[in-house]
Amino acid sequence: MAALLLRRRPSPSTFSHTLSCNVKCFPSPIWTANMHASWLLWDLTCGASARIHVSSRQFSSSTGAVKMDFTDLTRPHTWYPIARRKKRNIFLHVGPTNSGKTHHALKQLELSSSGVYCGPLRLLAWEVAKRLNKAKVLCDLITGQEKVVVDGARHKSVTVEMADVASDYDCAVIDEIQMLGCRTRGFSFTRALLGISANELHLCGDAAAVPLIQEILSVTGDSVQVKFYERLSPLVPLKTPLGSFSDIRTGDCIVTFSRHKIYKLKRKIEDGGKHLCSVVYGSLPPETRTRQATMFNDESSEFDVLVASDAIGMGLNLNISRIIFSEMEKFDGLEMRPLSVPEIKQIAGRAGRYGSKFPAGEVTCLAAKDLPLIHSSLNRPSPILERAGLFPTFDLLYMYSRSHLNCGLCQILEQFLENAKLSANYFIADCEEMLYSMSCQFPCMISTFFVSVLLT
C-alpha cells in the first residue's frame, strides 16, 4: 500500500474544490516562519507515509474493543520513541546576551562525533554551518529554503522546524530555547526539545524558560543541569534620547521593524553626508547579510552605521557600540503591540559585544517618551514562561482523519483542536497562517494527505 501511495500522487487540481472551500478562512500574509512550518509538515508527510500505513492496518485489524483517543495531547513526550530510548544529558545554558552561553554550547558541538544545531533563523543556521566547516567539522545546511550537503558530513545546521527527530546524534544544540513559548513557532522548539535523540542536548536561552523546561522534562527520564552565565561586558541605558540624526556616530545601530522603514532610515542617515549604512533583516539572503555585516564590522570600511530589524537580537556577531530604538512597538502578524521585556533586553544586549573595540554597550531611543520602558525592561528579569507551544503530529492527524473522510484539512484540524486535551504546560500553536502558506505553496502535499487517507 505504501508503494502504491508513492506511485499514485494526483495533481493539485484533484482537490482544488476542497482547498478553495477551506483557504478563504485564512489571513493573506505568508510569513517566513510559516514557510519553515510548511516544510516541516511536508517532511513529516513524506517520511511518515509508509509507517502510517503499517500502523493504521494494525489498528484497523484489531478487535475494535480498544479505542484510542487521538485528540489526547497530554503526553507529548511519548510521540518520540527514539529519544525516549536513551537517557539524554541535557545542559541549559542560560543568561543575557553577550554572556558566551551559545559559544560554550557550540564548542561542545564542534568536539562531538556527530551533531545538529537548531536555530530560529536561516541566517543563524547559515552562520553556524559556515563556522563548523571553517573549523574542519564537516556540516550540512538545511533550512526551509535551501539544502547544502557536504560529502562526509556528520553534523547539520538547521532551522528548528527542520530538526530531524528520526536520527541519533552525539550532540545537539537548540538556540533561543525560550521561543518554545512563541504563539506561532513555539511548537517547533517543543518538538526539538522532546524529540531530538542525542547523548548531549545543549539548550541556550533566557533563564525565564528554565522552570518550564524542567517541568516538561521531569517525565522523560533525562538528566538536566542548569548553567548560569553573566554578561561579559557592561550595558548602559542612557538617560537621554538620540535627539537628532546629526548625532549618529560610528558603531551605532538603529533598530526598526519593517524592511520599508529600514531603507527609509538608511536614506535619511546617508543624506546627512557623514555616514554610510549597512542593513540587516531576517529575509535578507545569507550571502548578502554576511557582506553587509562584514562591511559594518570592518574598521576600515566607510559603512560605519547599521540599520537593522530585531533579527540582530538572535546571536548575530556585530560590533555595535550603541543600540537606538526608532520605535517601541512592532506588528506581530496580527496587530501592532508594544515590545516585550525579553525582546527589548535581547535587542539592547547586542551593544558592546565582548572582544570588540567597544568595551561597553549603550542603549537609547529616538523619542524621550520611550526611555522609561527601556530602563524598566533592562532592570527586571523576563517574565517566567508558563506554557510551551504544541501541535499534533502528522501521525495523530492522519489517524483522526480516517473517521472524517468527508472533511477538508482545515475542517479536520478545526475539529481536532476543538477536542484536543492538553496538560497545563502546553498551548496549541496558532496554525492558521501555517496552513494558508502550506495550501498555497504545497497543494500537492495536501493532495497526498487526502489520498493517503482514502487509499488506506
C-alpha angles and dihedrals in degrees: 000000000000090000090049090052092052092050096045109061111151123212119268090253090067090079099027092119093054092048095047090053093051107035096065091073091067130086117253105238117096110208128203093240090057091051086060092047090051090055089049092056091045090053092048092049095052094041098045101045100094094040092048093053091052094048093045091053090051090049095047093047094057123105092260092237092113118059123193122215103220091184092064103109096163095110106042093158088073091063090077109058094166092060092043092058092072136050102239122208105225123194121191112205104194134172144095126305116287092029098116096244096129091042091059092048093050090051089059090048091053091053095049126101091229134359154147135230116207115196136176095233136051086225092058094046089051092048094050093047089052091048094050094046090048088054088054092253102130109229136179122217119220124174134148089268105038146020121203114183119197116202111250095009118154094177131071134196111202144163106256094250088063095053112138112228093178096067132075122232138184092220137009133184125201111192125207090013091176086078088080082090092058114124095227107021103028094099091064091057090047090050091051092045094052100030111042110102107213136140088227124027117189117197119194125193151075121345088232089080097055101089093047093047091048090051093047092049095046089091099045099072092234125142111244127198126177122212117190121206132197125216111269096215133031122264117206123195107211123230095222133052123241092267100195137013087238085072092063110121140188113291095026121138119199112202125208134154111237135053091235092056092045092059092041091056091044091056092046093052095043092048086066088069096225103090144030118215134221117204132215128182137150101261094047110117110257094241091052092045090052092052091048093048092045091052091050095046093047108096091205093054123102089222096089101150129064128210111192149157126239087279086095088067092073108073104290111151107237130154098231123168100183134015114213117191109212089192138002101220135063141189108252098191094276108043147347109271138168117267113264124238093254091050093051092047094047095049095041090048092067090077116095100023112204111258095019125115089261107080093188133031125225131202131198142136142227098251123055090217090068096057097086091056092051093049095046093047094051092048098055136057122257114264112269112258112243104183140024127220118257135185128181117256122247088251092060094045091048094051091045092049092058089076092047103052095150095055129092121234092261091052092046091053092044093053093041094052093045089058098036118126118211137183119237091261096066145058129192111256119240102260105173097095090043093054093046090053091045094050093047098045105028108031090148088064090056088049091052089050093056094041091052088055095046096047095051 
